[in-house]
Short mmCIF file of C-alpha atoms and ligand atoms in Angstrom, two decimals:
data_model
loop_
_atom_site.label_atom_id
_atom_site.label_comp_id
_atom_site.label_asym_id
_atom_site.label_seq_id
_atom_site.Cartn_x
_atom_site.Cartn_y
_atom_site.Cartn_z
CA MET A 282 -1.70 -26.20 9.88
CA SER A 283 -1.88 -22.57 8.90
CA LEU A 284 0.95 -20.16 9.55
CA ILE A 285 -1.64 -17.91 11.18
CA ASP A 286 -1.09 -19.88 14.41
CA ASN A 287 2.51 -18.62 14.52
CA ILE A 288 1.52 -14.96 14.44
CA ASP A 289 1.71 -13.02 17.69
CA LYS A 290 -1.57 -11.09 17.60
CA LYS A 291 -0.20 -8.54 20.07
CA GLN A 292 2.72 -7.60 17.82
CA LEU A 293 0.96 -7.00 14.54
CA PRO A 294 2.32 -4.28 12.27
CA LEU A 295 -0.03 -1.33 12.62
CA HIS A 296 0.29 -0.49 8.94
CA ILE A 297 1.30 -2.77 6.06
CA ALA A 298 2.14 -1.32 2.64
CA ILE A 299 2.38 -3.54 -0.43
CA ILE A 300 3.87 -3.02 -3.88
CA MET A 301 1.72 -5.50 -5.79
CA ASP A 302 4.12 -6.42 -8.58
CA GLY A 303 4.44 -9.19 -11.15
CA ASN A 304 0.98 -9.41 -12.72
CA GLY A 305 2.28 -8.93 -16.25
CA ARG A 306 5.06 -11.51 -16.03
CA TRP A 307 2.76 -13.98 -14.28
CA ALA A 308 0.39 -13.82 -17.27
CA GLN A 309 3.10 -13.80 -19.93
CA GLU A 310 4.72 -16.88 -18.39
CA LYS A 311 1.40 -18.62 -19.00
CA GLY A 312 1.24 -17.39 -22.59
CA GLU A 313 -1.52 -14.94 -21.71
CA ASP A 314 -2.02 -11.23 -22.15
CA ARG A 315 -0.71 -8.96 -19.37
CA LEU A 316 -4.25 -7.85 -18.56
CA PHE A 317 -5.11 -11.43 -17.61
CA GLY A 318 -2.50 -11.05 -14.86
CA HIS A 319 -4.15 -7.88 -13.61
CA TYR A 320 -7.52 -9.65 -13.43
CA GLN A 321 -5.95 -12.46 -11.41
CA GLY A 322 -4.24 -9.85 -9.26
CA VAL A 323 -7.65 -8.64 -8.12
CA GLU A 324 -8.21 -12.06 -6.52
CA SER A 325 -5.05 -11.57 -4.48
CA VAL A 326 -6.26 -8.13 -3.44
CA ARG A 327 -9.50 -9.67 -2.17
CA ASN A 328 -7.62 -12.33 -0.22
CA ILE A 329 -5.12 -9.94 1.32
CA VAL A 330 -7.71 -7.33 2.27
CA GLU A 331 -9.88 -10.04 3.82
CA SER A 332 -7.04 -11.62 5.78
CA SER A 333 -5.73 -8.24 6.96
CA ALA A 334 -9.18 -7.38 8.29
CA GLU A 335 -9.50 -10.81 9.93
CA LEU A 336 -6.12 -10.45 11.62
CA GLY A 337 -6.94 -6.99 12.95
CA ILE A 338 -4.43 -4.98 10.90
CA ARG A 339 -5.43 -1.30 11.19
CA TYR A 340 -4.00 0.13 7.94
CA LEU A 341 -3.23 -1.51 4.60
CA THR A 342 -1.85 0.51 1.70
CA LEU A 343 -1.84 -1.08 -1.74
CA TYR A 344 0.18 0.42 -4.59
CA ALA A 345 -2.14 -0.16 -7.52
CA PHE A 346 -0.97 2.31 -10.16
CA SER A 347 2.02 4.64 -10.17
CA THR A 348 2.49 8.01 -11.85
CA GLU A 349 5.01 6.26 -14.10
CA ASN A 350 2.48 3.56 -15.07
CA TRP A 351 0.68 6.16 -17.23
CA SER A 352 3.51 5.59 -19.73
CA ARG A 353 2.46 2.00 -20.38
CA PRO A 354 0.77 1.06 -23.68
CA GLU A 355 -2.69 2.58 -23.93
CA PRO A 356 -4.63 -0.70 -24.06
CA GLU A 357 -3.04 -1.82 -20.78
CA VAL A 358 -3.74 1.52 -19.08
CA ASN A 359 -7.35 1.55 -20.31
CA GLY A 360 -7.83 -2.08 -19.29
CA LEU A 361 -6.50 -1.32 -15.82
CA MET A 362 -8.83 1.66 -15.39
CA ILE A 363 -11.87 -0.37 -16.40
CA LEU A 364 -10.83 -3.21 -14.09
CA LEU A 365 -10.36 -0.78 -11.25
CA ALA A 366 -13.74 0.89 -11.69
CA ASN A 367 -15.59 -2.43 -12.03
CA THR A 368 -13.84 -4.00 -9.07
CA ILE A 369 -14.58 -1.09 -6.78
CA ARG A 370 -18.24 -1.08 -7.80
CA GLN A 371 -18.51 -4.79 -7.04
CA GLU A 372 -16.64 -4.65 -3.75
CA VAL A 373 -18.36 -1.78 -1.92
CA ASP A 374 -20.91 -4.07 -0.25
CA THR A 375 -18.18 -6.43 0.96
CA LEU A 376 -16.13 -3.51 2.27
CA ASN A 377 -19.12 -2.33 4.27
CA LYS A 378 -19.92 -5.82 5.50
CA ASN A 379 -16.36 -6.15 6.78
CA ASN A 380 -16.34 -2.64 8.31
CA ILE A 381 -13.51 -1.54 5.98
CA ARG A 382 -12.95 2.15 5.25
CA LEU A 383 -11.57 2.94 1.79
CA ARG A 384 -9.19 5.85 1.24
CA LEU A 385 -7.22 6.97 -1.81
CA ILE A 386 -3.83 8.61 -2.20
CA GLY A 387 -2.50 9.92 -5.50
CA ASN A 388 -3.41 12.26 -8.30
CA ILE A 389 -6.98 11.02 -8.73
CA LYS A 390 -7.73 13.88 -11.14
CA MET A 391 -5.62 12.06 -13.73
CA LEU A 392 -8.02 9.10 -13.84
CA PRO A 393 -10.81 8.88 -16.40
CA GLU A 394 -14.01 10.40 -15.05
CA TYR A 395 -15.92 7.08 -14.80
CA ALA A 396 -13.15 5.58 -12.67
CA SER A 397 -12.67 8.50 -10.29
CA ARG A 398 -16.44 8.73 -9.84
CA GLU A 399 -16.70 5.07 -8.78
CA LEU A 400 -13.73 5.42 -6.45
CA LEU A 401 -14.85 8.63 -4.76
CA GLU A 402 -18.32 7.16 -4.33
CA ALA A 403 -16.84 4.08 -2.64
CA VAL A 404 -14.79 6.31 -0.31
CA GLU A 405 -17.96 8.16 0.62
CA LEU A 406 -20.01 4.98 1.12
CA THR A 407 -17.42 3.44 3.45
CA HIS A 408 -16.29 6.56 5.31
CA SER A 409 -17.91 5.75 8.64
CA ASN A 410 -16.50 2.21 8.90
CA THR A 411 -14.19 1.71 11.87
CA GLY A 412 -12.24 -1.48 11.07
CA LEU A 413 -9.37 -1.77 8.61
CA THR A 414 -8.46 1.38 6.68
CA LEU A 415 -7.68 0.29 3.12
CA ILE A 416 -5.61 2.92 1.31
CA ILE A 417 -5.25 2.53 -2.44
CA ALA A 418 -2.34 4.38 -4.04
CA LEU A 419 -3.48 5.36 -7.51
CA SER A 420 -1.68 7.59 -9.94
CA TYR A 421 0.63 7.97 -6.97
CA SER A 422 4.32 8.63 -6.72
CA SER A 423 6.34 9.92 -3.84
CA ARG A 424 8.03 12.64 -5.85
CA TRP A 425 4.63 13.89 -7.03
CA GLU A 426 3.46 13.92 -3.41
CA LEU A 427 6.55 15.72 -2.09
CA LEU A 428 6.46 18.31 -4.85
CA LYS A 429 2.78 18.99 -4.16
CA ALA A 430 3.57 19.38 -0.45
CA VAL A 431 6.46 21.78 -1.11
CA ASN A 432 4.31 23.96 -3.38
CA HIS A 433 1.50 24.01 -0.86
CA ILE A 434 3.91 24.91 1.97
CA ALA A 435 5.41 27.73 -0.13
CA ASP A 436 1.92 29.12 -0.83
CA ASP A 437 0.95 28.97 2.83
CA ALA A 438 4.21 30.65 3.86
CA LYS A 439 3.64 33.42 1.32
CA ASN A 440 0.09 33.92 2.55
CA GLY A 441 1.12 34.07 6.18
CA VAL A 442 -0.56 30.77 7.16
CA LEU A 443 2.85 29.26 7.99
CA VAL A 444 5.93 30.79 9.58
CA PRO A 445 8.88 29.55 7.46
CA GLY A 446 11.32 28.92 10.33
CA ALA A 447 8.71 27.04 12.33
CA ILE A 448 8.00 24.15 9.98
CA THR A 449 8.44 21.03 12.09
CA GLU A 450 8.25 17.39 11.08
CA GLU A 451 4.64 17.35 12.35
CA VAL A 452 3.76 20.32 10.18
CA LEU A 453 5.41 18.74 7.13
CA ARG A 454 3.41 15.56 7.67
CA THR A 455 0.14 17.45 7.50
CA TYR A 456 0.99 18.37 3.89
CA LEU A 457 1.47 14.76 2.77
CA THR A 458 -1.36 12.72 1.26
CA THR A 459 -0.88 10.25 4.13
CA SER A 460 -1.33 12.85 6.88
CA GLU A 461 -4.10 10.89 8.58
CA PHE A 462 -2.26 7.57 8.63
CA PRO A 463 0.66 6.27 10.69
CA ASP A 464 3.81 5.30 8.76
CA PRO A 465 3.91 1.74 7.41
CA GLU A 466 5.80 -0.64 9.70
CA LEU A 467 6.08 -3.42 7.12
CA MET A 468 6.53 -2.94 3.37
CA ILE A 469 6.12 -5.98 1.13
CA ARG A 470 7.10 -6.15 -2.53
CA THR A 471 6.24 -9.19 -4.61
CA SER A 472 7.77 -10.61 -7.81
CA GLY A 473 11.47 -10.52 -7.01
CA GLU A 474 12.18 -6.83 -7.66
CA TYR A 475 14.24 -5.11 -4.98
CA ARG A 476 13.24 -1.50 -5.35
CA ILE A 477 10.80 1.08 -4.01
CA SER A 478 9.60 2.47 -7.38
CA ASN A 479 8.67 5.92 -6.06
CA PHE A 480 6.43 4.57 -3.27
CA LEU A 481 6.07 6.38 0.09
CA LEU A 482 9.74 7.44 0.17
CA TYR A 483 9.27 9.64 3.23
CA GLN A 484 6.87 7.37 5.11
CA LEU A 485 8.96 4.19 4.67
CA ALA A 486 11.96 5.71 6.48
CA TYR A 487 11.82 3.07 9.24
CA ALA A 488 9.65 0.38 7.70
CA GLU A 489 10.85 -3.20 7.69
CA LEU A 490 11.22 -4.26 4.07
CA TYR A 491 10.17 -7.71 2.90
CA PHE A 492 10.79 -8.96 -0.61
CA THR A 493 9.45 -12.17 -2.06
CA ASP A 494 9.83 -13.80 -5.49
CA THR A 495 6.14 -14.76 -5.50
CA ARG A 496 4.27 -12.93 -8.25
CA TRP A 497 1.32 -10.90 -7.02
CA PRO A 498 -1.41 -13.18 -8.53
CA ASP A 499 0.11 -16.08 -6.55
CA PHE A 500 0.37 -14.11 -3.30
CA GLY A 501 -2.21 -15.50 -0.89
CA LYS A 502 -3.09 -15.41 2.78
CA GLU A 503 -0.31 -17.80 3.82
CA HIS A 504 2.25 -15.57 2.07
CA LEU A 505 0.98 -12.61 4.05
CA TYR A 506 1.23 -14.58 7.29
CA GLU A 507 4.80 -15.56 6.36
CA ALA A 508 5.72 -11.88 5.87
CA ILE A 509 4.18 -10.91 9.21
CA ILE A 510 5.99 -13.72 11.03
CA ASN A 511 9.25 -12.58 9.44
CA PHE A 512 8.50 -9.00 10.57
CA GLN A 513 7.90 -10.21 14.12
CA GLN A 514 11.30 -11.90 14.21
CA ARG A 515 13.16 -8.67 13.51
CA GLN A 516 14.60 -6.28 16.04
CA ARG A 517 13.63 -2.69 15.25
CA ARG A 518 16.30 -0.43 16.69
CA PHE A 519 15.48 3.04 15.31
CA GLY A 520 19.10 4.09 15.57
CA LYS A 521 19.65 2.77 19.08
CA THR A 522 21.88 -0.13 20.10
CA ALA A 523 20.56 -3.64 20.60
CA GLU A 524 21.24 -3.33 24.34
CA GLN A 525 19.13 -0.22 24.58
CA VAL A 526 16.23 -1.84 22.77
CA MET A 527 16.35 -5.20 24.54
CA PRO A 528 18.85 -5.15 27.45
CA ASN A 529 19.03 -8.93 28.05
CA THR A 530 19.20 -10.26 24.51
CA ALA A 531 21.92 -8.12 22.93
CA SER A 532 23.90 -11.14 21.70
CA ASP A 533 20.89 -12.41 19.73
CA ALA A 534 20.67 -9.22 17.73
CA HIS A 535 21.39 -9.44 14.03
C1 LIG B 819 1.95 -4.72 -11.06
O1 LIG B 819 2.27 -5.70 -11.98
C2 LIG B 819 0.66 -4.00 -11.37
C3 LIG B 819 0.84 -2.64 -11.88
C4 LIG B 819 1.95 -1.98 -11.96
C5 LIG B 819 -0.35 -1.96 -12.37
P1 LIG B 819 3.06 -5.33 -13.30
O2 LIG B 819 2.07 -4.97 -14.36
O3 LIG B 819 4.11 -4.33 -13.04
O4 LIG B 819 3.71 -6.73 -13.66
P2 LIG B 819 5.19 -6.98 -14.19
O5 LIG B 819 6.12 -6.35 -13.20
O6 LIG B 819 5.30 -6.35 -15.52
O7 LIG B 819 5.31 -8.45 -14.22
C1 LIG B 820 5.33 -0.41 -9.13
O1 LIG B 820 5.46 -1.47 -10.03
C2 LIG B 820 3.97 0.17 -9.20
C3 LIG B 820 2.88 -0.69 -8.81
C4 LIG B 820 2.96 -1.89 -8.32
C5 LIG B 820 1.58 -0.13 -8.94
P1 LIG B 820 6.14 -1.26 -11.46
O2 LIG B 820 6.16 -2.61 -12.09
O3 LIG B 820 5.48 -0.18 -12.21
O4 LIG B 820 7.60 -0.78 -11.07
P2 LIG B 820 8.96 -0.86 -11.87
O5 LIG B 820 8.73 -0.19 -13.19
O6 LIG B 820 9.29 -2.30 -12.03
O7 LIG B 820 9.96 -0.16 -11.01
MG1 LIG B 821 6.05 -4.48 -12.46
#
């Protein structure tokens, strides 16, 4: 029996964000090069994107490369860029077949030209799809994003486009790279690390966090179902009391 049968299809998280971690250790534990782990990690990406689309998840954000990851040894960074470009090229047809729209967040200008070209082309080729929106965070970090937003806001205020005292939460959101997407409701991190690593700091304010020891290359469809089932068992209170959220089940709240 698959865990999929235990998922309430009416209570799916609208947006799932995943920190895909543990590729390097997964490979090293097998006596292999870290890049081998990244190649295996692509298989997990395929599985998770496919199962998210099948389930009817609307938004999936995958943290693929952080601003800080540029500091890794050059061969690993180069290997990752080549893997990324090749994977995207190979997957465009499947994305279209599954009605998946690809979007990117991050400082794409930092990527080598061949990689950004492939990625931007894939975004263009999938832009009219209406199913799952797959958002890849690349050369992304939250502090980079917030700094960019603040600079942009300051420019617009100086140029009279914005009135300084009238900047609301809605206005601020329009300056973030995620302005078109709802906030993630479920954030998953694999590989047993309990941190956010500069990922969507603003947008994760009320996300349910799920951590698993499973390394990313071992993370398959059943693991995703397990995370969603766990999400569905939680009570999201958004600052209210349990009684306010669910008047008759206050004593069950945890
Ligand atoms: C995540 O796996 C993928 C990227 C950051 C690109 P890691 O490469 O961080 O794997 P570990 O954490 O070193 O095992
Ligand atoms: C976070 O993983 C970034 C990605 C998964 C792309 P890292 O492995 O780079 O994070 P730290 O260094 O353990 O915090
Ligand atoms: Mg890591």
